[in-house]
PDB file of N, CA and C in Angstrom:
ATOM      1  N   UNK A   1      -0.220   9.033  43.429  1.00 43.00           N
ATOM      2  CA  UNK A   1      -0.726   9.451  42.104  1.00 43.00           C
ATOM      3  C   UNK A   1      -2.281   9.225  41.931  1.00 43.00           C
ATOM      4  N   UNK A   2      -3.483  10.608  41.551  1.00 60.00           N
ATOM      5  CA  UNK A   2      -4.713  10.654  41.399  1.00 60.00           C
ATOM      6  C   UNK A   2      -5.619   9.759  40.465  1.00 60.00           C
ATOM      7  N   UNK A   3      -6.735   8.560  41.041  1.00 67.00           N
ATOM      8  CA  UNK A   3      -6.932   8.428  40.485  1.00 67.00           C
ATOM      9  C   UNK A   3      -7.802   8.458  39.085  1.00 67.00           C
ATOM     10  N   UNK A   4      -8.085   9.760  39.654  1.00 71.00           N
ATOM     11  CA  UNK A   4      -9.865  10.309  39.359  1.00 71.00           C
ATOM     12  C   UNK A   4      -9.083  11.572  39.100  1.00 71.00           C
ATOM     13  N   UNK A   5      -9.524  11.902  38.203  1.00 71.00           N
ATOM     14  CA  UNK A   5      -8.994  13.633  37.894  1.00 71.00           C
ATOM     15  C   UNK A   5     -10.497  15.171  37.591  1.00 71.00           C
ATOM     16  N   UNK A   6     -10.620  16.195  37.999  1.00 71.00           N
ATOM     17  CA  UNK A   6     -10.982  17.176  37.693  1.00 71.00           C
ATOM     18  C   UNK A   6     -11.482  17.926  35.821  1.00 71.00           C
ATOM     19  N   UNK A   7     -12.675  18.104  35.933  1.00 70.00           N
ATOM     20  CA  UNK A   7     -13.104  18.592  34.418  1.00 70.00           C
ATOM     21  C   UNK A   7     -12.350  19.656  34.574  1.00 70.00           C
ATOM     22  N   UNK A   8     -11.644  20.544  33.835  1.00 70.00           N
ATOM     23  CA  UNK A   8     -11.559  21.775  33.514  1.00 70.00           C
ATOM     24  C   UNK A   8     -12.291  22.311  32.416  1.00 70.00           C
ATOM     25  N   UNK A   9     -12.833  22.745  32.577  1.00 67.00           N
ATOM     26  CA  UNK A   9     -14.825  23.628  31.373  1.00 67.00           C
ATOM     27  C   UNK A   9     -13.849  24.896  31.314  1.00 67.00           C
ATOM     28  N   UNK A  10     -14.775  24.696  30.494  1.00 74.00           N
ATOM     29  CA  UNK A  10     -15.442  24.398  29.748  1.00 74.00           C
ATOM     30  C   UNK A  10     -15.174  23.547  28.125  1.00 74.00           C
ATOM     31  N   UNK A  11     -13.664  23.404  28.418  1.00 72.00           N
ATOM     32  CA  UNK A  11     -13.105  22.491  27.214  1.00 72.00           C
ATOM     33  C   UNK A  11     -13.833  21.047  27.419  1.00 72.00           C
ATOM     34  N   UNK A  12     -13.448  19.991  27.917  1.00 76.00           N
ATOM     35  CA  UNK A  12     -14.497  18.823  29.044  1.00 76.00           C
ATOM     36  C   UNK A  12     -15.273  18.473  28.628  1.00 76.00           C
ATOM     37  N   UNK A  13     -16.357  19.638  29.367  1.00 81.00           N
ATOM     38  CA  UNK A  13     -17.192  19.891  29.751  1.00 81.00           C
ATOM     39  C   UNK A  13     -18.508  19.364  28.011  1.00 81.00           C
ATOM     40  N   UNK A  14     -17.423  21.180  27.341  1.00 85.00           N
ATOM     41  CA  UNK A  14     -18.419  20.871  25.685  1.00 85.00           C
ATOM     42  C   UNK A  14     -17.703  19.144  24.557  1.00 85.00           C
ATOM     43  N   UNK A  15     -16.633  18.886  25.086  1.00 84.00           N
ATOM     44  CA  UNK A  15     -16.038  17.942  24.913  1.00 84.00           C
ATOM     45  C   UNK A  15     -16.998  16.928  24.713  1.00 84.00           C
ATOM     46  N   UNK A  16     -16.938  16.522  25.984  1.00 87.00           N
ATOM     47  CA  UNK A  16     -17.462  15.682  26.130  1.00 87.00           C
ATOM     48  C   UNK A  16     -19.333  15.215  25.616  1.00 87.00           C
ATOM     49  N   UNK A  17     -20.290  16.181  25.838  1.00 87.00           N
ATOM     50  CA  UNK A  17     -21.469  17.248  25.508  1.00 87.00           C
ATOM     51  C   UNK A  17     -21.878  16.512  23.767  1.00 87.00           C
ATOM     52  N   UNK A  18     -20.523  16.990  23.314  1.00 90.00           N
ATOM     53  CA  UNK A  18     -20.464  16.735  21.553  1.00 90.00           C
ATOM     54  C   UNK A  18     -19.846  15.665  21.215  1.00 90.00           C
ATOM     55  N   UNK A  19     -19.262  14.558  21.186  1.00 91.00           N
ATOM     56  CA  UNK A  19     -18.340  13.432  21.775  1.00 91.00           C
ATOM     57  C   UNK A  19     -19.750  11.942  22.070  1.00 91.00           C
ATOM     58  N   UNK A  20     -19.904  12.569  23.471  1.00 90.00           N
ATOM     59  CA  UNK A  20     -19.782  11.090  24.527  1.00 90.00           C
ATOM     60  C   UNK A  20     -21.251  10.994  24.245  1.00 90.00           C
ATOM     61  N   UNK A  21     -21.949  10.016  25.263  1.00 91.00           N
ATOM     62  CA  UNK A  21     -23.453   8.689  24.340  1.00 91.00           C
ATOM     63  C   UNK A  21     -23.609  10.245  26.154  1.00 91.00           C
ATOM     64  N   UNK A  22     -24.632  10.117  26.025  1.00 93.00           N
ATOM     65  CA  UNK A  22     -25.308  10.580  27.180  1.00 93.00           C
ATOM     66  C   UNK A  22     -26.379   9.000  27.354  1.00 93.00           C
ATOM     67  N   UNK A  23     -26.157   8.951  28.711  1.00 92.00           N
ATOM     68  CA  UNK A  23     -27.134   8.247  30.188  1.00 92.00           C
ATOM     69  C   UNK A  23     -28.561   8.024  30.347  1.00 92.00           C
ATOM     70  N   UNK A  24     -29.130   7.816  30.876  1.00 92.00           N
ATOM     71  CA  UNK A  24     -30.025   8.184  32.315  1.00 92.00           C
ATOM     72  C   UNK A  24     -30.234   6.305  33.071  1.00 92.00           C
ATOM     73  N   UNK A  25     -30.048   7.224  34.173  1.00 90.00           N
ATOM     74  CA  UNK A  25     -30.240   6.071  35.206  1.00 90.00           C
ATOM     75  C   UNK A  25     -31.453   6.226  36.250  1.00 90.00           C
ATOM     76  N   UNK A  26     -31.471   4.982  37.660  1.00 91.00           N
ATOM     77  CA  UNK A  26     -31.981   5.710  38.218  1.00 91.00           C
ATOM     78  C   UNK A  26     -32.370   6.547  38.674  1.00 91.00           C
ATOM     79  N   UNK A  27     -31.650   7.225  39.153  1.00 93.00           N
ATOM     80  CA  UNK A  27     -31.511   8.463  40.481  1.00 93.00           C
ATOM     81  C   UNK A  27     -30.038   9.153  39.152  1.00 93.00           C
ATOM     82  N   UNK A  28     -29.931  10.006  38.317  1.00 92.00           N
ATOM     83  CA  UNK A  28     -30.100  10.492  37.930  1.00 92.00           C
ATOM     84  C   UNK A  28     -29.472   9.979  35.868  1.00 92.00           C
ATOM     85  N   UNK A  29     -28.305  12.204  35.556  1.00 93.00           N
ATOM     86  CA  UNK A  29     -28.458  11.595  34.479  1.00 93.00           C
ATOM     87  C   UNK A  29     -26.983  12.054  33.707  1.00 93.00           C
ATOM     88  N   UNK A  30     -26.589  12.587  32.653  1.00 92.00           N
ATOM     89  CA  UNK A  30     -25.202  12.541  32.015  1.00 92.00           C
ATOM     90  C   UNK A  30     -24.737  11.804  30.841  1.00 92.00           C
ATOM     91  N   UNK A  31     -23.505  12.630  30.926  1.00 93.00           N
ATOM     92  CA  UNK A  31     -22.506  11.469  29.834  1.00 93.00           C
ATOM     93  C   UNK A  31     -21.519  10.847  30.169  1.00 93.00           C
ATOM     94  N   UNK A  32     -21.508  10.051  29.128  1.00 91.00           N
ATOM     95  CA  UNK A  32     -20.012   9.665  29.012  1.00 91.00           C
ATOM     96  C   UNK A  32     -18.871   9.508  27.824  1.00 91.00           C
ATOM     97  N   UNK A  33     -17.764   8.822  27.883  1.00 89.00           N
ATOM     98  CA  UNK A  33     -17.489   9.059  27.208  1.00 89.00           C
ATOM     99  C   UNK A  33     -16.074   7.732  27.382  1.00 89.00           C
ATOM    100  N   UNK A  34     -14.999   7.092  26.276  1.00 87.00           N
ATOM    101  CA  UNK A  34     -14.166   6.624  26.255  1.00 87.00           C
ATOM    102  C   UNK A  34     -13.116   7.505  25.997  1.00 87.00           C
ATOM    103  N   UNK A  35     -12.330   7.256  27.417  1.00 83.00           N
ATOM    104  CA  UNK A  35     -10.454   8.039  26.957  1.00 83.00           C
ATOM    105  C   UNK A  35      -9.768   7.149  26.967  1.00 83.00           C
ATOM    106  N   UNK A  36      -8.167   8.365  26.227  1.00 75.00           N
ATOM    107  CA  UNK A  36      -7.514   7.155  26.288  1.00 75.00           C
ATOM    108  C   UNK A  36      -6.775   7.223  27.289  1.00 75.00           C
ATOM    109  N   UNK A  37      -6.683   8.909  27.840  1.00 79.00           N
ATOM    110  CA  UNK A  37      -5.318   8.925  29.471  1.00 79.00           C
ATOM    111  C   UNK A  37      -5.839   8.903  30.671  1.00 79.00           C
ATOM    112  N   UNK A  38      -6.724   9.797  31.170  1.00 82.00           N
ATOM    113  CA  UNK A  38      -6.867   9.152  32.582  1.00 82.00           C
ATOM    114  C   UNK A  38      -8.676   9.946  32.199  1.00 82.00           C
ATOM    115  N   UNK A  39      -8.601   9.723  33.695  1.00 85.00           N
ATOM    116  CA  UNK A  39     -10.556   9.405  33.693  1.00 85.00           C
ATOM    117  C   UNK A  39     -10.769  10.784  34.682  1.00 85.00           C
ATOM    118  N   UNK A  40     -11.031  11.216  34.636  1.00 86.00           N
ATOM    119  CA  UNK A  40     -12.149  12.454  34.789  1.00 86.00           C
ATOM    120  C   UNK A  40     -13.897  13.208  34.639  1.00 86.00           C
ATOM    121  N   UNK A  41     -13.956  13.256  36.352  1.00 88.00           N
ATOM    122  CA  UNK A  41     -15.326  12.802  36.422  1.00 88.00           C
ATOM    123  C   UNK A  41     -16.271  14.000  37.712  1.00 88.00           C
ATOM    124  N   UNK A  42     -17.260  14.285  37.275  1.00 89.00           N
ATOM    125  CA  UNK A  42     -17.715  15.837  37.263  1.00 89.00           C
ATOM    126  C   UNK A  42     -19.531  15.560  38.119  1.00 89.00           C
ATOM    127  N   UNK A  43     -19.394  15.824  39.242  1.00 93.00           N
ATOM    128  CA  UNK A  43     -20.956  14.880  40.099  1.00 93.00           C
ATOM    129  C   UNK A  43     -20.761  16.489  39.818  1.00 93.00           C
ATOM    130  N   UNK A  44     -22.314  16.839  39.803  1.00 93.00           N
ATOM    131  CA  UNK A  44     -23.882  17.217  39.720  1.00 93.00           C
ATOM    132  C   UNK A  44     -24.989  17.024  40.923  1.00 93.00           C
ATOM    133  N   UNK A  45     -25.374  17.391  42.147  1.00 94.00           N
ATOM    134  CA  UNK A  45     -26.184  17.883  42.421  1.00 94.00           C
ATOM    135  C   UNK A  45     -26.802  18.985  42.606  1.00 94.00           C
ATOM    136  N   UNK A  46     -28.380  18.769  42.718  1.00 92.00           N
ATOM    137  CA  UNK A  46     -28.962  19.830  43.328  1.00 92.00           C
ATOM    138  C   UNK A  46     -29.130  20.754  44.361  1.00 92.00           C
ATOM    139  N   UNK A  47     -28.637  21.663  45.091  1.00 94.00           N
ATOM    140  CA  UNK A  47     -29.639  21.993  45.656  1.00 94.00           C
ATOM    141  C   UNK A  47     -31.164  21.690  45.708  1.00 94.00           C
ATOM    142  N   UNK A  48     -32.256  21.977  44.837  1.00 94.00           N
ATOM    143  CA  UNK A  48     -33.670  21.881  44.956  1.00 94.00           C
ATOM    144  C   UNK A  48     -33.753  20.489  46.004  1.00 94.00           C
ATOM    145  N   UNK A  49     -33.342  19.353  45.073  1.00 92.00           N
ATOM    146  CA  UNK A  49     -32.793  17.798  45.403  1.00 92.00           C
ATOM    147  C   UNK A  49     -33.191  17.725  46.982  1.00 92.00           C
ATOM    148  N   UNK A  50     -31.198  18.482  47.130  1.00 94.00           N
ATOM    149  CA  UNK A  50     -30.490  18.285  48.842  1.00 94.00           C
ATOM    150  C   UNK A  50     -30.170  19.624  49.247  1.00 94.00           C
ATOM    151  N   UNK A  51     -31.318  20.121  50.551  1.00 94.00           N
ATOM    152  CA  UNK A  51     -30.824  21.099  51.791  1.00 94.00           C
ATOM    153  C   UNK A  51     -29.839  20.730  51.605  1.00 94.00           C
ATOM    154  N   UNK A  52     -29.051  20.562  52.412  1.00 96.00           N
ATOM    155  CA  UNK A  52     -27.784  20.755  53.085  1.00 96.00           C
ATOM    156  C   UNK A  52     -26.411  20.165  52.286  1.00 96.00           C
ATOM    157  N   UNK A  53     -25.348  21.302  52.863  1.00 95.00           N
ATOM    158  CA  UNK A  53     -23.706  20.925  52.215  1.00 95.00           C
ATOM    159  C   UNK A  53     -23.612  19.529  51.754  1.00 95.00           C
ATOM    160  N   UNK A  54     -24.153  18.814  53.682  1.00 96.00           N
ATOM    161  CA  UNK A  54     -23.507  17.764  53.903  1.00 96.00           C
ATOM    162  C   UNK A  54     -23.556  16.424  53.766  1.00 96.00           C
ATOM    163  N   UNK A  55     -24.579  16.880  53.152  1.00 95.00           N
ATOM    164  CA  UNK A  55     -26.312  15.606  52.367  1.00 95.00           C
ATOM    165  C   UNK A  55     -25.313  15.647  50.867  1.00 95.00           C
ATOM    166  N   UNK A  56     -24.826  16.689  50.643  1.00 95.00           N
ATOM    167  CA  UNK A  56     -24.590  16.893  49.268  1.00 95.00           C
ATOM    168  C   UNK A  56     -23.352  16.193  49.034  1.00 95.00           C
ATOM    169  N   UNK A  57     -22.508  17.026  49.431  1.00 96.00           N
ATOM    170  CA  UNK A  57     -21.370  15.790  50.471  1.00 96.00           C
ATOM    171  C   UNK A  57     -21.798  14.706  49.932  1.00 96.00           C
ATOM    172  N   UNK A  58     -22.371  14.372  51.282  1.00 96.00           N
ATOM    173  CA  UNK A  58     -21.741  13.161  51.314  1.00 96.00           C
ATOM    174  C   UNK A  58     -22.072  11.930  49.783  1.00 96.00           C
ATOM    175  N   UNK A  59     -23.807  12.868  49.227  1.00 96.00           N
ATOM    176  CA  UNK A  59     -23.525  12.081  47.831  1.00 96.00           C
ATOM    177  C   UNK A  59     -22.676  12.101  46.893  1.00 96.00           C
ATOM    178  N   UNK A  60     -22.273  13.219  46.965  1.00 94.00           N
ATOM    179  CA  UNK A  60     -20.470  13.141  46.241  1.00 94.00           C
ATOM    180  C   UNK A  60     -19.751  11.509  46.459  1.00 94.00           C
ATOM    181  N   UNK A  61     -19.329  12.180  47.525  1.00 95.00           N
ATOM    182  CA  UNK A  61     -19.032  11.263  47.805  1.00 95.00           C
ATOM    183  C   UNK A  61     -18.609   9.603  47.940  1.00 95.00           C
ATOM    184  N   UNK A  62     -20.431   9.610  47.848  1.00 95.00           N
ATOM    185  CA  UNK A  62     -20.552   7.988  47.782  1.00 95.00           C
ATOM    186  C   UNK A  62     -20.741   7.965  46.624  1.00 95.00           C
ATOM    187  N   UNK A  63     -21.170   8.294  45.090  1.00 94.00           N
ATOM    188  CA  UNK A  63     -20.856   8.300  44.860  1.00 94.00           C
ATOM    189  C   UNK A  63     -19.359   8.193  43.362  1.00 94.00           C
ATOM    190  N   UNK A  64     -18.439   9.356  43.464  1.00 93.00           N
ATOM    191  CA  UNK A  64     -16.640   9.262  43.348  1.00 93.00           C
ATOM    192  C   UNK A  64     -16.933   7.456  43.691  1.00 93.00           C
ATOM    193  N   UNK A  65     -16.289   7.241  45.035  1.00 94.00           N
ATOM    194  CA  UNK A  65     -16.357   6.076  44.747  1.00 94.00           C
ATOM    195  C   UNK A  65     -16.306   5.251  44.501  1.00 94.00           C
ATOM    196  N   UNK A  66     -17.560   4.922  44.299  1.00 94.00           N
ATOM    197  CA  UNK A  66     -18.559   3.659  43.080  1.00 94.00           C
ATOM    198  C   UNK A  66     -18.093   3.886  42.295  1.00 94.00           C
ATOM    199  N   UNK A  67     -18.120   5.297  41.645  1.00 91.00           N
ATOM    200  CA  UNK A  67     -17.183   5.193  40.123  1.00 91.00           C
ATOM    201  C   UNK A  67     -15.701   4.843  39.585  1.00 91.00           C
ATOM    202  N   UNK A  68     -14.799   4.870  41.328  1.00 89.00           N
ATOM    203  CA  UNK A  68     -12.747   4.436  41.250  1.00 89.00           C
ATOM    204  C   UNK A  68     -13.271   2.987  41.902  1.00 89.00           C
ATOM    205  N   UNK A  69     -14.191   2.445  42.891  1.00 91.00           N
ATOM    206  CA  UNK A  69     -14.063   1.516  42.621  1.00 91.00           C
ATOM    207  C   UNK A  69     -14.483   0.326  40.715  1.00 91.00           C
ATOM    208  N   UNK A  70     -16.567   1.356  40.160  1.00 89.00           N
ATOM    209  CA  UNK A  70     -16.106  -0.198  39.284  1.00 89.00           C
ATOM    210  C   UNK A  70     -14.572   0.760  38.236  1.00 89.00           C
ATOM    211  N   UNK A  71     -14.226   1.407  37.714  1.00 85.00           N
ATOM    212  CA  UNK A  71     -13.776   1.424  37.050  1.00 85.00           C
ATOM    213  C   UNK A  71     -12.892   1.025  37.044  1.00 85.00           C
ATOM    214  N   UNK A  72     -11.106   1.423  38.603  1.00 84.00           N
ATOM    215  CA  UNK A  72     -10.710   0.342  38.640  1.00 84.00           C
ATOM    216  C   UNK A  72     -11.049  -1.571  38.015  1.00 84.00           C
ATOM    217  N   UNK A  73     -11.599  -1.536  38.447  1.00 82.00           N
ATOM    218  CA  UNK A  73     -12.426  -3.627  38.357  1.00 82.00           C
ATOM    219  C   UNK A  73     -12.064  -3.486  36.124  1.00 82.00           C
ATOM    220  N   UNK A  74     -12.553  -2.480  35.915  1.00 79.00           N
ATOM    221  CA  UNK A  74     -12.792  -1.989  34.230  1.00 79.00           C
ATOM    222  C   UNK A  74     -11.546  -1.909  33.876  1.00 79.00           C
ATOM    223  N   UNK A  75     -10.529  -1.874  34.589  1.00 79.00           N
ATOM    224  CA  UNK A  75      -9.241  -1.011  33.422  1.00 79.00           C
ATOM    225  C   UNK A  75      -9.534   0.117  32.686  1.00 79.00           C
ATOM    226  N   UNK A  76     -10.226   0.480  31.880  1.00 81.00           N
ATOM    227  CA  UNK A  76     -10.822   1.741  30.722  1.00 81.00           C
ATOM    228  C   UNK A  76     -11.119   2.436  31.852  1.00 81.00           C
ATOM    229  N   UNK A  77     -10.595   4.419  31.230  1.00 84.00           N
ATOM    230  CA  UNK A  77     -10.554   5.760  31.161  1.00 84.00           C
ATOM    231  C   UNK A  77     -11.681   6.062  30.708  1.00 84.00           C
ATOM    232  N   UNK A  78     -12.717   6.790  31.580  1.00 87.00           N
ATOM    233  CA  UNK A  78     -13.540   7.610  30.960  1.00 87.00           C
ATOM    234  C   UNK A  78     -13.337   9.325  31.618  1.00 87.00           C
ATOM    235  N   UNK A  79     -14.289   9.744  30.346  1.00 87.00           N
ATOM    236  CA  UNK A  79     -15.072  11.683  30.843  1.00 87.00           C
ATOM    237  C   UNK A  79     -16.357  11.235  31.538  1.00 87.00           C
ATOM    238  N   UNK A  80     -16.250  11.363  32.488  1.00 89.00           N
ATOM    239  CA  UNK A  80     -17.982  11.586  32.465  1.00 89.00           C
ATOM    240  C   UNK A  80     -18.218  12.476  33.782  1.00 89.00           C
ATOM    241  N   UNK A  81     -19.689  13.409  33.338  1.00 91.00           N
ATOM    242  CA  UNK A  81     -20.651  14.048  34.074  1.00 91.00           C
ATOM    243  C   UNK A  81     -21.341  13.466  34.646  1.00 91.00           C
ATOM    244  N   UNK A  82     -21.949  13.693  35.597  1.00 93.00           N
ATOM    245  CA  UNK A  82     -23.168  12.258  35.989  1.00 93.00           C
ATOM    246  C   UNK A  82     -24.267  14.071  36.772  1.00 93.00           C
ATOM    247  N   UNK A  83     -25.035  14.054  36.846  1.00 93.00           N
ATOM    248  CA  UNK A  83     -26.104  14.934  37.851  1.00 93.00           C
ATOM    249  C   UNK A  83     -27.099  13.280  38.280  1.00 93.00           C
ATOM    250  N   UNK A  84     -27.155  13.866  40.177  1.00 94.00           N
ATOM    251  CA  UNK A  84     -27.685  13.301  39.963  1.00 94.00           C
ATOM    252  C   UNK A  84     -29.634  13.890  40.959  1.00 94.00           C
ATOM    253  N   UNK A  85     -30.067  13.017  40.382  1.00 92.00           N
ATOM    254  CA  UNK A  85     -31.460  13.937  40.648  1.00 92.00           C
ATOM    255  C   UNK A  85     -32.778  13.312  41.011  1.00 92.00           C
ATOM    256  N   UNK A  86     -31.878  12.484  42.486  1.00 91.00           N
ATOM    257  CA  UNK A  86     -33.209  12.226  43.496  1.00 91.00           C
ATOM    258  C   UNK A  86     -33.060  12.415  45.161  1.00 91.00           C
ATOM    259  N   UNK A  87     -34.691  12.795  45.666  1.00 92.00           N
ATOM    260  CA  UNK A  87     -33.657  14.141  46.746  1.00 92.00           C
ATOM    261  C   UNK A  87     -33.748  13.041  47.845  1.00 92.00           C
ATOM    262  N   UNK A  88     -32.942  12.076  47.885  1.00 93.00           N
ATOM    263  CA  UNK A  88     -33.406  11.281  49.457  1.00 93.00           C
ATOM    264  C   UNK A  88     -31.351  11.249  49.313  1.00 93.00           C
ATOM    265  N   UNK A  89     -30.716  10.214  50.139  1.00 94.00           N
ATOM    266  CA  UNK A  89     -30.031   9.890  49.940  1.00 94.00           C
ATOM    267  C   UNK A  89     -29.328   8.304  49.954  1.00 94.00           C
ATOM    268  N   UNK A  90     -29.016   8.166  49.188  1.00 94.00           N
ATOM    269  CA  UNK A  90     -29.002   7.047  48.721  1.00 94.00           C
ATOM    270  C   UNK A  90     -28.053   6.369  49.196  1.00 94.00           C
ATOM    271  N   UNK A  91     -27.893   4.767  50.274  1.00 96.00           N
ATOM    272  CA  UNK A  91     -27.126   3.557  50.996  1.00 96.00           C
ATOM    273  C   UNK A  91     -26.075   3.299  49.314  1.00 96.00           C
ATOM    274  N   UNK A  92     -25.080   3.120  49.557  1.00 96.00           N
ATOM    275  CA  UNK A  92     -23.857   2.908  48.530  1.00 96.00           C
ATOM    276  C   UNK A  92     -23.571   1.845  48.585  1.00 96.00           C
ATOM    277  N   UNK A  93     -25.240   0.210  49.144  1.00 96.00           N
ATOM    278  CA  UNK A  93     -24.968  -0.434  47.658  1.00 96.00           C
ATOM    279  C   UNK A  93     -26.173  -0.129  46.190  1.00 96.00           C
ATOM    280  N   UNK A  94     -26.824   0.442  46.667  1.00 95.00           N
ATOM    281  CA  UNK A  94     -27.913   1.197  45.507  1.00 95.00           C
ATOM    282  C   UNK A  94     -26.703   2.141  44.256  1.00 95.00           C
ATOM    283  N   UNK A  95     -26.247   3.168  45.511  1.00 95.00           N
ATOM    284  CA  UNK A  95     -25.220   4.126  43.690  1.00 95.00           C
ATOM    285  C   UNK A  95     -24.398   2.962  43.686  1.00 95.00           C
ATOM    286  N   UNK A  96     -23.834   1.546  43.932  1.00 95.00           N
ATOM    287  CA  UNK A  96     -23.176   0.540  43.035  1.00 95.00           C
ATOM    288  C   UNK A  96     -23.764   0.053  41.986  1.00 95.00           C
ATOM    289  N   UNK A  97     -24.920  -0.613  42.408  1.00 94.00           N
ATOM    290  CA  UNK A  97     -25.661  -0.793  42.130  1.00 94.00           C
ATOM    291  C   UNK A  97     -26.173   0.330  40.466  1.00 94.00           C
ATOM    292  N   UNK A  98     -25.871   1.207  40.790  1.00 92.00           N
ATOM    293  CA  UNK A  98     -26.618   2.159  39.486  1.00 92.00           C
ATOM    294  C   UNK A  98     -25.079   2.523  38.867  1.00 92.00           C
ATOM    295  N   UNK A  99     -24.055   1.967  39.429  1.00 92.00           N
ATOM    296  CA  UNK A  99     -22.874   3.014  38.791  1.00 92.00           C
ATOM    297  C   UNK A  99     -22.704   1.702  37.726  1.00 92.00           C
ATOM    298  N   UNK A 100     -22.566   0.661  38.032  1.00 92.00           N
ATOM    299  CA  UNK A 100     -22.499  -0.466  37.589  1.00 92.00           C
ATOM    300  C   UNK A 100     -23.576  -0.480  36.051  1.00 92.00           C
ATOM    301  N   UNK A 101     -24.614  -0.018  36.532  1.00 91.00           N
ATOM    302  CA  UNK A 101     -25.776  -0.223  34.882  1.00 91.00           C
ATOM    303  C   UNK A 101     -25.345   0.573  34.507  1.00 91.00           C
ATOM    304  N   UNK A 102     -25.024   1.420  34.730  1.00 89.00           N
ATOM    305  CA  UNK A 102     -24.661   2.917  33.644  1.00 89.00           C
ATOM    306  C   UNK A 102     -23.395   2.042  32.413  1.00 89.00           C
ATOM    307  N   UNK A 103     -21.896   1.875  33.628  1.00 88.00           N
ATOM    308  CA  UNK A 103     -21.202   1.282  32.713  1.00 88.00           C
ATOM    309  C   UNK A 103     -21.225   0.484  32.146  1.00 88.00           C
ATOM    310  N   UNK A 104     -22.313  -0.718  32.731  1.00 88.00           N
ATOM    311  CA  UNK A 104     -22.492  -1.498  31.749  1.00 88.00           C
ATOM    312  C   UNK A 104     -23.441  -1.527  29.945  1.00 88.00           C
ATOM    313  N   UNK A 105     -24.183  -0.621  30.715  1.00 85.00           N
ATOM    314  CA  UNK A 105     -25.100  -0.216  28.977  1.00 85.00           C
ATOM    315  C   UNK A 105     -23.994   1.068  28.136  1.00 85.00           C
ATOM    316  N   UNK A 106     -23.274   1.172  28.897  1.00 80.00           N
ATOM    317  CA  UNK A 106     -22.648   2.716  27.722  1.00 80.00           C
ATOM    318  C   UNK A 106     -21.009   2.357  27.622  1.00 80.00           C
ATOM    319  N   UNK A 107     -21.116   0.097  26.770  1.00 73.00           N
ATOM    320  CA  UNK A 107     -20.342   0.039  26.625  1.00 73.00           C
ATOM    321  C   UNK A 107     -19.724   0.278  25.232  1.00 73.00           C
TER     322      UNK A 107
END
């Protein structure tokens, strides 16, 4: 069974923007909404910030893994849209700190 599911656009995204909480982190921003069902996540990384697809996919995997780790630890399900807005590749521990900061401030 998958722990994270992808969004069904535009239904999930519009619902998230209307009812969700907007957050700003050190390396990105987005919307988060508590949910009673499954976890859904959408990660957006601009080509202007990271030119190579390999780098964008690496950051996407690291961000997804950090959210999975934190959400399993909390046991709460969320709908989440995250836009990575930084031009460097960050190590996993900085991303994990960012995700922990976001989830603590959005409770």
